[in-house]
Amino acid sequence: EAVEFGFLQSEAPKVFQRVADGLSRVTKIVSAMRGYSHPVSELLSPIDLNEALESALIIAAHEYKYVAEIEKNFQEIPEIKADSSELGQVFINLIVNAAHAIESVVEGTEERGKISVTTVQTEDQVSVSIADTGTGIPLDVQKRIFEPFFTTKPVGRGTGQGLSIAYDIIVRKYGGRIELHSEPGEGSRFDLYLPIAGDANVENKSERGPEFEETP
């Protein structure tokens, strides 16, 4: 009676089930990270980034359709060699993050924010920019956003893997770079730069574990 044994007896199995579910999720996440650390040259094919972004916007529509308008500024750009499923995951993650940032601003109002998606060629690179009119990212958080498992989202809404995997794909696998421009209260913009000869960096990658560099 002192330790409310009856309550513990009924609740303990639920707690252990949640722990088991959590371990299962971590296992799947780590497995996915290991998969992204291996070469994907056999999966490379010419990719139209404008089409890839259109597909990502369609897939992520349920996240932004009630909170944001989409502004597309697609220029005619050359194809790059890449794995379409990987780039698709990067684009979807960034669009979903933008939608969540805007939702935090407009929730409880009839206002809608804006997500701007832009593509352009700059010399031997193509760039993709995804900008939002959301909450912006504090400077201390900006320093950690590419760290694995780091997230500011509520439990159950984010794994902390989206941006770390995006960094791994864009920077490590394709030899590109990611830049973040953000001010608290002013929204955020992620600029992704990919070499037009997109497979040059991938072919030089050796099989290695899921190591991560310090946040740029």
mmCIF file of N, CA and C in Angstrom, residues 35-151:
data_model
loop_
_atom_site.group_PDB
_atom_site.id
_atom_site.type_symbol
_atom_site.label_atom_id
_atom_site.label_comp_id
_atom_site.label_asym_id
_atom_site.label_seq_id
_atom_site.Cartn_x
_atom_site.Cartn_y
_atom_site.Cartn_z
ATOM 1 N N GLY A 35 23.116 3.522 -43.421
ATOM 2 C CA GLY A 35 22.865 3.386 -44.858
ATOM 3 C C GLY A 35 23.297 4.614 -45.624
ATOM 4 N N TYR A 36 23.074 5.816 -45.047
ATOM 5 C CA TYR A 36 23.448 7.047 -45.725
ATOM 6 C C TYR A 36 24.951 7.261 -45.750
ATOM 7 N N SER A 37 25.696 6.524 -44.919
ATOM 8 C CA SER A 37 27.146 6.720 -44.879
ATOM 9 C C SER A 37 27.866 5.922 -45.943
ATOM 10 N N HIS A 38 27.157 5.053 -46.687
ATOM 11 C CA HIS A 38 27.784 4.227 -47.705
ATOM 12 C C HIS A 38 27.680 4.874 -49.078
ATOM 13 N N PRO A 39 28.595 4.530 -49.987
ATOM 14 C CA PRO A 39 28.529 5.091 -51.335
ATOM 15 C C PRO A 39 27.226 4.730 -52.020
ATOM 16 N N VAL A 40 26.730 5.640 -52.859
ATOM 17 C CA VAL A 40 25.477 5.378 -53.571
ATOM 18 C C VAL A 40 25.675 5.545 -55.075
ATOM 19 N N SER A 41 26.917 5.403 -55.551
ATOM 20 C CA SER A 41 27.199 5.691 -56.956
ATOM 21 C C SER A 41 26.372 4.838 -57.896
ATOM 22 N N GLU A 42 26.018 3.598 -57.453
ATOM 23 C CA GLU A 42 25.232 2.750 -58.333
ATOM 24 C C GLU A 42 23.802 3.252 -58.476
ATOM 25 N N LEU A 43 23.390 4.180 -57.611
ATOM 26 C CA LEU A 43 22.029 4.699 -57.649
ATOM 27 C C LEU A 43 21.945 6.049 -58.351
ATOM 28 N N LEU A 44 23.086 6.581 -58.773
ATOM 29 C CA LEU A 44 23.086 7.912 -59.357
ATOM 30 C C LEU A 44 22.431 7.924 -60.732
ATOM 31 N N SER A 45 21.679 8.973 -60.977
ATOM 32 C CA SER A 45 21.043 9.161 -62.281
ATOM 33 C C SER A 45 20.812 10.656 -62.471
ATOM 34 N N PRO A 46 20.641 11.107 -63.710
ATOM 35 C CA PRO A 46 20.384 12.535 -63.939
ATOM 36 C C PRO A 46 19.094 12.976 -63.245
ATOM 37 N N ILE A 47 19.174 14.050 -62.485
ATOM 38 C CA ILE A 47 18.035 14.532 -61.705
ATOM 39 C C ILE A 47 17.706 15.971 -62.106
ATOM 40 N N ASP A 48 16.444 16.214 -62.371
ATOM 41 C CA ASP A 48 15.943 17.569 -62.580
ATOM 42 C C ASP A 48 15.505 18.092 -61.211
ATOM 43 N N LEU A 49 16.270 19.029 -60.659
ATOM 44 C CA LEU A 49 15.980 19.503 -59.311
ATOM 45 C C LEU A 49 14.628 20.205 -59.221
ATOM 46 N N ASN A 50 14.215 20.878 -60.278
ATOM 47 C CA ASN A 50 12.902 21.529 -60.260
ATOM 48 C C ASN A 50 11.790 20.498 -60.105
ATOM 49 N N GLU A 51 11.903 19.391 -60.839
ATOM 50 C CA GLU A 51 10.906 18.328 -60.715
ATOM 51 C C GLU A 51 10.966 17.690 -59.338
ATOM 52 N N ALA A 52 12.171 17.491 -58.819
ATOM 53 C CA ALA A 52 12.320 16.898 -57.491
ATOM 54 C C ALA A 52 11.673 17.778 -56.423
ATOM 55 N N LEU A 53 11.818 19.088 -56.560
ATOM 56 C CA LEU A 53 11.203 20.012 -55.604
ATOM 57 C C LEU A 53 9.680 20.025 -55.738
ATOM 58 N N GLU A 54 9.182 19.949 -56.975
ATOM 59 C CA GLU A 54 7.734 19.874 -57.178
ATOM 60 C C GLU A 54 7.166 18.647 -56.463
ATOM 61 N N SER A 55 7.848 17.521 -56.601
ATOM 62 C CA SER A 55 7.397 16.288 -55.948
ATOM 63 C C SER A 55 7.434 16.436 -54.427
ATOM 64 N N ALA A 56 8.507 17.034 -53.915
ATOM 65 C CA ALA A 56 8.625 17.223 -52.471
ATOM 66 C C ALA A 56 7.511 18.117 -51.940
ATOM 67 N N LEU A 57 7.157 19.160 -52.690
ATOM 68 C CA LEU A 57 6.074 20.053 -52.270
ATOM 69 C C LEU A 57 4.739 19.322 -52.237
ATOM 70 N N ILE A 58 4.544 18.421 -53.178
ATOM 71 C CA ILE A 58 3.298 17.639 -53.195
ATOM 72 C C ILE A 58 3.240 16.713 -51.984
ATOM 73 N N ILE A 59 4.333 16.027 -51.721
ATOM 74 C CA ILE A 59 4.366 15.068 -50.608
ATOM 75 C C ILE A 59 4.190 15.774 -49.267
ATOM 76 N N ALA A 60 4.775 16.951 -49.126
ATOM 77 C CA ALA A 60 4.732 17.664 -47.842
ATOM 78 C C ALA A 60 3.536 18.600 -47.714
ATOM 79 N N ALA A 61 2.641 18.574 -48.683
ATOM 80 C CA ALA A 61 1.536 19.541 -48.708
ATOM 81 C C ALA A 61 0.679 19.503 -47.444
ATOM 82 N N HIS A 62 0.488 18.321 -46.874
ATOM 83 C CA HIS A 62 -0.368 18.222 -45.685
ATOM 84 C C HIS A 62 0.218 18.969 -44.498
ATOM 85 N N GLU A 63 1.535 19.274 -44.539
ATOM 86 C CA GLU A 63 2.165 19.984 -43.433
ATOM 87 C C GLU A 63 2.006 21.498 -43.549
ATOM 88 N N TYR A 64 1.899 22.013 -44.786
ATOM 89 C CA TYR A 64 1.883 23.475 -44.940
ATOM 90 C C TYR A 64 0.581 24.038 -45.496
ATOM 91 N N LYS A 65 -0.302 23.194 -46.011
ATOM 92 C CA LYS A 65 -1.437 23.728 -46.770
ATOM 93 C C LYS A 65 -2.356 24.642 -45.957
ATOM 94 N N TYR A 66 -2.392 24.483 -44.636
ATOM 95 C CA TYR A 66 -3.260 25.327 -43.814
ATOM 96 C C TYR A 66 -2.522 26.511 -43.190
ATOM 97 N N VAL A 67 -1.196 26.559 -43.327
ATOM 98 C CA VAL A 67 -0.447 27.599 -42.633
ATOM 99 C C VAL A 67 0.401 28.466 -43.555
ATOM 100 N N ALA A 68 0.638 28.029 -44.800
ATOM 101 C CA ALA A 68 1.562 28.789 -45.648
ATOM 102 C C ALA A 68 1.194 28.719 -47.120
ATOM 103 N N GLU A 69 1.512 29.791 -47.808
ATOM 104 C CA GLU A 69 1.460 29.821 -49.264
ATOM 105 C C GLU A 69 2.835 29.431 -49.800
ATOM 106 N N ILE A 70 2.861 28.880 -51.002
ATOM 107 C CA ILE A 70 4.117 28.490 -51.625
ATOM 108 C C ILE A 70 4.449 29.456 -52.755
ATOM 109 N N GLU A 71 5.674 29.973 -52.731
ATOM 110 C CA GLU A 71 6.171 30.826 -53.814
ATOM 111 C C GLU A 71 7.320 30.089 -54.492
ATOM 112 N N LYS A 72 7.157 29.780 -55.780
ATOM 113 C CA LYS A 72 8.184 29.045 -56.519
ATOM 114 C C LYS A 72 8.886 29.977 -57.501
ATOM 115 N N ASN A 73 10.201 29.963 -57.430
ATOM 116 C CA ASN A 73 11.029 30.742 -58.347
ATOM 117 C C ASN A 73 12.036 29.788 -58.990
ATOM 118 N N PHE A 74 11.558 29.011 -59.942
ATOM 119 C CA PHE A 74 12.399 27.998 -60.574
ATOM 120 C C PHE A 74 13.003 28.542 -61.862
ATOM 121 N N GLN A 75 14.326 28.520 -61.925
ATOM 122 C CA GLN A 75 15.007 28.895 -63.168
ATOM 123 C C GLN A 75 15.368 27.632 -63.940
ATOM 124 N N GLU A 76 15.687 27.808 -65.199
ATOM 125 C CA GLU A 76 16.127 26.669 -66.000
ATOM 126 C C GLU A 76 17.557 26.331 -65.583
ATOM 127 N N ILE A 77 17.741 25.132 -65.062
ATOM 128 C CA ILE A 77 19.046 24.730 -64.550
ATOM 129 C C ILE A 77 19.416 23.361 -65.119
ATOM 130 N N PRO A 78 20.713 23.050 -65.192
ATOM 131 C CA PRO A 78 21.130 21.740 -65.715
ATOM 132 C C PRO A 78 20.820 20.625 -64.719
ATOM 133 N N GLU A 79 20.711 19.418 -65.229
ATOM 134 C CA GLU A 79 20.523 18.269 -64.361
ATOM 135 C C GLU A 79 21.818 17.976 -63.611
ATOM 136 N N ILE A 80 21.689 17.334 -62.475
ATOM 137 C CA ILE A 80 22.858 16.857 -61.753
ATOM 138 C C ILE A 80 22.719 15.356 -61.566
ATOM 139 N N LYS A 81 23.820 14.705 -61.268
ATOM 140 C CA LYS A 81 23.777 13.279 -61.001
ATOM 141 C C LYS A 81 23.624 13.062 -59.501
ATOM 142 N N ALA A 82 22.587 12.358 -59.116
ATOM 143 C CA ALA A 82 22.322 12.157 -57.697
ATOM 144 C C ALA A 82 21.346 11.012 -57.515
ATOM 145 N N ASP A 83 21.099 10.663 -56.264
ATOM 146 C CA ASP A 83 20.074 9.694 -55.902
ATOM 147 C C ASP A 83 18.806 10.486 -55.588
ATOM 148 N N SER A 84 17.788 10.337 -56.401
ATOM 149 C CA SER A 84 16.579 11.157 -56.265
ATOM 150 C C SER A 84 15.887 10.963 -54.919
ATOM 151 N N SER A 85 15.928 9.742 -54.361
ATOM 152 C CA SER A 85 15.251 9.500 -53.086
ATOM 153 C C SER A 85 15.943 10.247 -51.952
ATOM 154 N N GLU A 86 17.265 10.338 -52.007
ATOM 155 C CA GLU A 86 17.997 11.051 -50.968
ATOM 156 C C GLU A 86 17.722 12.545 -51.038
ATOM 157 N N LEU A 87 17.832 13.118 -52.240
ATOM 158 C CA LEU A 87 17.561 14.543 -52.363
ATOM 159 C C LEU A 87 16.114 14.854 -52.006
ATOM 160 N N GLY A 88 15.212 13.951 -52.372
ATOM 161 C CA GLY A 88 13.809 14.140 -52.023
ATOM 162 C C GLY A 88 13.618 14.217 -50.523
ATOM 163 N N GLN A 89 14.321 13.373 -49.787
ATOM 164 C CA GLN A 89 14.215 13.399 -48.330
ATOM 165 C C GLN A 89 14.737 14.720 -47.770
ATOM 166 N N VAL A 90 15.832 15.210 -48.335
ATOM 167 C CA VAL A 90 16.378 16.494 -47.876
ATOM 168 C C VAL A 90 15.359 17.605 -48.099
ATOM 169 N N PHE A 91 14.792 17.669 -49.297
ATOM 170 C CA PHE A 91 13.839 18.739 -49.614
ATOM 171 C C PHE A 91 12.586 18.652 -48.735
ATOM 172 N N ILE A 92 12.081 17.446 -48.558
ATOM 173 C CA ILE A 92 10.877 17.273 -47.733
ATOM 174 C C ILE A 92 11.144 17.719 -46.302
ATOM 175 N N ASN A 93 12.290 17.333 -45.747
ATOM 176 C CA ASN A 93 12.623 17.723 -44.373
ATOM 177 C C ASN A 93 12.661 19.236 -44.220
ATOM 178 N N LEU A 94 13.288 19.918 -45.185
ATOM 179 C CA LEU A 94 13.403 21.370 -45.092
ATOM 180 C C LEU A 94 12.041 22.050 -45.241
ATOM 181 N N ILE A 95 11.203 21.528 -46.118
ATOM 182 C CA ILE A 95 9.867 22.098 -46.308
ATOM 183 C C ILE A 95 9.010 21.886 -45.062
ATOM 184 N N VAL A 96 9.076 20.703 -44.497
ATOM 185 C CA VAL A 96 8.308 20.410 -43.278
ATOM 186 C C VAL A 96 8.783 21.295 -42.124
ATOM 187 N N ASN A 97 10.103 21.445 -41.986
ATOM 188 C CA ASN A 97 10.627 22.324 -40.941
ATOM 189 C C ASN A 97 10.127 23.757 -41.125
ATOM 190 N N ALA A 98 10.107 24.213 -42.379
ATOM 191 C CA ALA A 98 9.616 25.565 -42.656
ATOM 192 C C ALA A 98 8.151 25.699 -42.265
ATOM 193 N N ALA A 99 7.367 24.685 -42.587
ATOM 194 C CA ALA A 99 5.941 24.709 -42.245
ATOM 195 C C ALA A 99 5.740 24.759 -40.733
ATOM 196 N N HIS A 100 6.509 23.974 -39.991
ATOM 197 C CA HIS A 100 6.375 23.962 -38.535
ATOM 198 C C HIS A 100 6.784 25.312 -37.941
ATOM 199 N N ALA A 101 7.826 25.936 -38.503
ATOM 200 C CA ALA A 101 8.255 27.240 -38.005
ATOM 201 C C ALA A 101 7.172 28.290 -38.243
ATOM 202 N N ILE A 102 6.519 28.226 -39.396
ATOM 203 C CA ILE A 102 5.442 29.175 -39.696
ATOM 204 C C ILE A 102 4.226 28.904 -38.816
ATOM 205 N N GLU A 103 3.923 27.632 -38.611
ATOM 206 C CA GLU A 103 2.780 27.274 -37.764
ATOM 207 C C GLU A 103 2.911 27.876 -36.374
ATOM 208 N N SER A 104 4.141 27.922 -35.851
ATOM 209 C CA SER A 104 4.364 28.495 -34.525
ATOM 210 C C SER A 104 4.026 29.979 -34.483
ATOM 211 N N VAL A 105 4.087 30.635 -35.641
ATOM 212 C CA VAL A 105 3.798 32.065 -35.717
ATOM 213 C C VAL A 105 2.307 32.330 -35.934
ATOM 214 N N VAL A 106 1.672 31.570 -36.817
ATOM 215 C CA VAL A 106 0.299 31.875 -37.222
ATOM 216 C C VAL A 106 -0.753 31.070 -36.465
ATOM 217 N N GLU A 107 -0.336 30.145 -35.624
ATOM 218 C CA GLU A 107 -1.301 29.295 -34.911
ATOM 219 C C GLU A 107 -2.287 30.147 -34.115
ATOM 220 N N GLY A 108 -3.561 29.824 -34.256
ATOM 221 C CA GLY A 108 -4.605 30.560 -33.549
ATOM 222 C C GLY A 108 -5.072 31.808 -34.259
ATOM 223 N N THR A 109 -4.526 32.066 -35.439
ATOM 224 C CA THR A 109 -4.938 33.223 -36.237
ATOM 225 C C THR A 109 -5.403 32.736 -37.609
ATOM 226 N N GLU A 110 -5.901 33.666 -38.409
ATOM 227 C CA GLU A 110 -6.285 33.339 -39.774
ATOM 228 C C GLU A 110 -5.186 33.692 -40.773
ATOM 229 N N GLU A 111 -4.054 34.109 -40.267
ATOM 230 C CA GLU A 111 -2.946 34.493 -41.133
ATOM 231 C C GLU A 111 -2.244 33.259 -41.686
ATOM 232 N N ARG A 112 -1.553 33.472 -42.799
ATOM 233 C CA ARG A 112 -0.748 32.416 -43.415
ATOM 234 C C ARG A 112 0.631 32.980 -43.714
ATOM 235 N N GLY A 113 1.625 32.130 -43.540
ATOM 236 C CA GLY A 113 2.981 32.548 -43.854
ATOM 237 C C GLY A 113 3.325 32.214 -45.291
ATOM 238 N N LYS A 114 4.604 32.256 -45.607
ATOM 239 C CA LYS A 114 5.041 31.969 -46.973
ATOM 240 C C LYS A 114 6.315 31.132 -46.947
ATOM 241 N N ILE A 115 6.333 30.110 -47.805
ATOM 242 C CA ILE A 115 7.531 29.308 -48.048
ATOM 243 C C ILE A 115 7.970 29.582 -49.475
ATOM 244 N N SER A 116 9.183 30.073 -49.629
ATOM 245 C CA SER A 116 9.721 30.387 -50.960
ATOM 246 C C SER A 116 10.755 29.339 -51.348
ATOM 247 N N VAL A 117 10.599 28.805 -52.550
ATOM 248 C CA VAL A 117 11.523 27.787 -53.053
ATOM 249 C C VAL A 117 12.127 28.313 -54.350
ATOM 250 N N THR A 118 13.458 28.401 -54.380
ATOM 251 C CA THR A 118 14.153 29.014 -55.509
ATOM 252 C C THR A 118 15.269 28.112 -56.007
ATOM 253 N N THR A 119 15.429 28.043 -57.327
ATOM 254 C CA THR A 119 16.569 27.344 -57.916
ATOM 255 C C THR A 119 17.278 28.277 -58.886
ATOM 256 N N VAL A 120 18.603 28.139 -58.949
ATOM 257 C CA VAL A 120 19.390 28.983 -59.847
ATOM 258 C C VAL A 120 20.735 28.304 -60.087
ATOM 259 N N GLN A 121 21.322 28.578 -61.254
ATOM 260 C CA GLN A 121 22.666 28.079 -61.545
ATOM 261 C C GLN A 121 23.678 29.177 -61.284
ATOM 262 N N THR A 122 24.755 28.829 -60.587
ATOM 263 C CA THR A 122 25.844 29.760 -60.345
ATOM 264 C C THR A 122 27.145 29.080 -60.766
ATOM 265 N N GLU A 123 27.637 29.448 -61.937
ATOM 266 C CA GLU A 123 28.851 28.871 -62.503
ATOM 267 C C GLU A 123 28.751 27.347 -62.578
ATOM 268 N N ASP A 124 29.576 26.619 -61.804
ATOM 269 C CA ASP A 124 29.580 25.163 -61.908
ATOM 270 C C ASP A 124 28.723 24.506 -60.831
ATOM 271 N N GLN A 125 27.797 25.276 -60.256
ATOM 272 C CA GLN A 125 26.917 24.752 -59.225
ATOM 273 C C GLN A 125 25.469 25.117 -59.522
ATOM 274 N N VAL A 126 24.574 24.345 -58.920
ATOM 275 C CA VAL A 126 23.168 24.745 -58.872
ATOM 276 C C VAL A 126 22.815 24.929 -57.405
ATOM 277 N N SER A 127 21.965 25.884 -57.142
ATOM 278 C CA SER A 127 21.581 26.129 -55.757
ATOM 279 C C SER A 127 20.075 26.014 -55.601
ATOM 280 N N VAL A 128 19.686 25.517 -54.435
ATOM 281 C CA VAL A 128 18.283 25.413 -54.045
ATOM 282 C C VAL A 128 18.134 26.185 -52.741
ATOM 283 N N SER A 129 17.206 27.131 -52.709
ATOM 284 C CA SER A 129 16.943 27.900 -51.492
ATOM 285 C C SER A 129 15.519 27.646 -51.031
ATOM 286 N N ILE A 130 15.375 27.358 -49.748
ATOM 287 C CA ILE A 130 14.055 27.158 -49.149
ATOM 288 C C ILE A 130 13.953 28.113 -47.974
ATOM 289 N N ALA A 131 13.077 29.111 -48.103
ATOM 290 C CA ALA A 131 12.957 30.165 -47.097
ATOM 291 C C ALA A 131 11.557 30.171 -46.514
ATOM 292 N N ASP A 132 11.442 30.626 -45.266
ATOM 293 C CA ASP A 132 10.134 30.690 -44.613
ATOM 294 C C ASP A 132 10.000 31.985 -43.822
ATOM 295 N N THR A 133 8.768 32.309 -43.487
ATOM 296 C CA THR A 133 8.481 33.489 -42.676
ATOM 297 C C THR A 133 8.125 33.061 -41.258
ATOM 298 N N GLY A 134 8.836 32.064 -40.766
ATOM 299 C CA GLY A 134 8.549 31.501 -39.455
ATOM 300 C C GLY A 134 9.217 32.238 -38.317
ATOM 301 N N THR A 135 9.495 31.493 -37.261
ATOM 302 C CA THR A 135 9.987 32.080 -36.018
ATOM 303 C C THR A 135 11.446 32.496 -36.080
ATOM 304 N N GLY A 136 12.196 31.976 -37.053
ATOM 305 C CA GLY A 136 13.628 32.211 -37.053
ATOM 306 C C GLY A 136 14.310 31.297 -36.048
ATOM 307 N N ILE A 137 15.638 31.252 -36.108
ATOM 308 C CA ILE A 137 16.397 30.335 -35.265
ATOM 309 C C ILE A 137 17.390 31.132 -34.427
ATOM 310 N N PRO A 138 17.327 31.015 -33.098
ATOM 311 C CA PRO A 138 18.290 31.728 -32.241
ATOM 312 C C PRO A 138 19.724 31.314 -32.558
ATOM 313 N N LEU A 139 20.672 32.218 -32.329
ATOM 314 C CA LEU A 139 22.067 31.976 -32.672
ATOM 315 C C LEU A 139 22.619 30.740 -31.964
ATOM 316 N N ASP A 140 22.289 30.552 -30.677
ATOM 317 C CA ASP A 140 22.830 29.408 -29.955
ATOM 318 C C ASP A 140 22.306 28.092 -30.510
ATOM 319 N N VAL A 141 21.094 28.115 -31.067
ATOM 320 C CA VAL A 141 20.524 26.907 -31.670
ATOM 321 C C VAL A 141 21.134 26.677 -33.050
ATOM 322 N N GLN A 142 21.398 27.775 -33.792
ATOM 323 C CA GLN A 142 21.995 27.642 -35.123
ATOM 324 C C GLN A 142 23.296 26.851 -35.084
ATOM 325 N N LYS A 143 24.043 26.975 -34.008
ATOM 326 C CA LYS A 143 25.325 26.292 -33.887
ATOM 327 C C LYS A 143 25.175 24.788 -33.752
ATOM 328 N N ARG A 144 23.945 24.316 -33.461
ATOM 329 C CA ARG A 144 23.770 22.890 -33.174
ATOM 330 C C ARG A 144 22.805 22.186 -34.125
ATOM 331 N N ILE A 145 22.235 22.901 -35.065
ATOM 332 C CA ILE A 145 21.138 22.309 -35.841
ATOM 333 C C ILE A 145 21.539 21.096 -36.674
ATOM 334 N N PHE A 146 22.829 20.974 -37.010
ATOM 335 C CA PHE A 146 23.251 19.829 -37.820
ATOM 336 C C PHE A 146 23.744 18.655 -36.960
ATOM 337 N N GLU A 147 23.658 18.800 -35.649
ATOM 338 C CA GLU A 147 24.064 17.709 -34.772
ATOM 339 C C GLU A 147 22.991 16.617 -34.783
ATOM 340 N N PRO A 148 23.408 15.339 -34.826
ATOM 341 C CA PRO A 148 22.411 14.257 -34.782
ATOM 342 C C PRO A 148 21.675 14.247 -33.449
ATOM 343 N N PHE A 149 20.374 14.003 -33.514
ATOM 344 C CA PHE A 149 19.476 13.896 -32.355
ATOM 345 C C PHE A 149 19.183 15.226 -31.674
ATOM 346 N N PHE A 150 19.692 16.338 -32.210
ATOM 347 C CA PHE A 150 19.362 17.636 -31.621
ATOM 348 C C PHE A 150 18.080 18.155 -32.252
ATOM 349 N N THR A 151 17.103 18.484 -31.431
ATOM 350 C CA THR A 151 15.848 19.039 -31.933
ATOM 351 C C THR A 151 15.239 19.953 -30.892
#
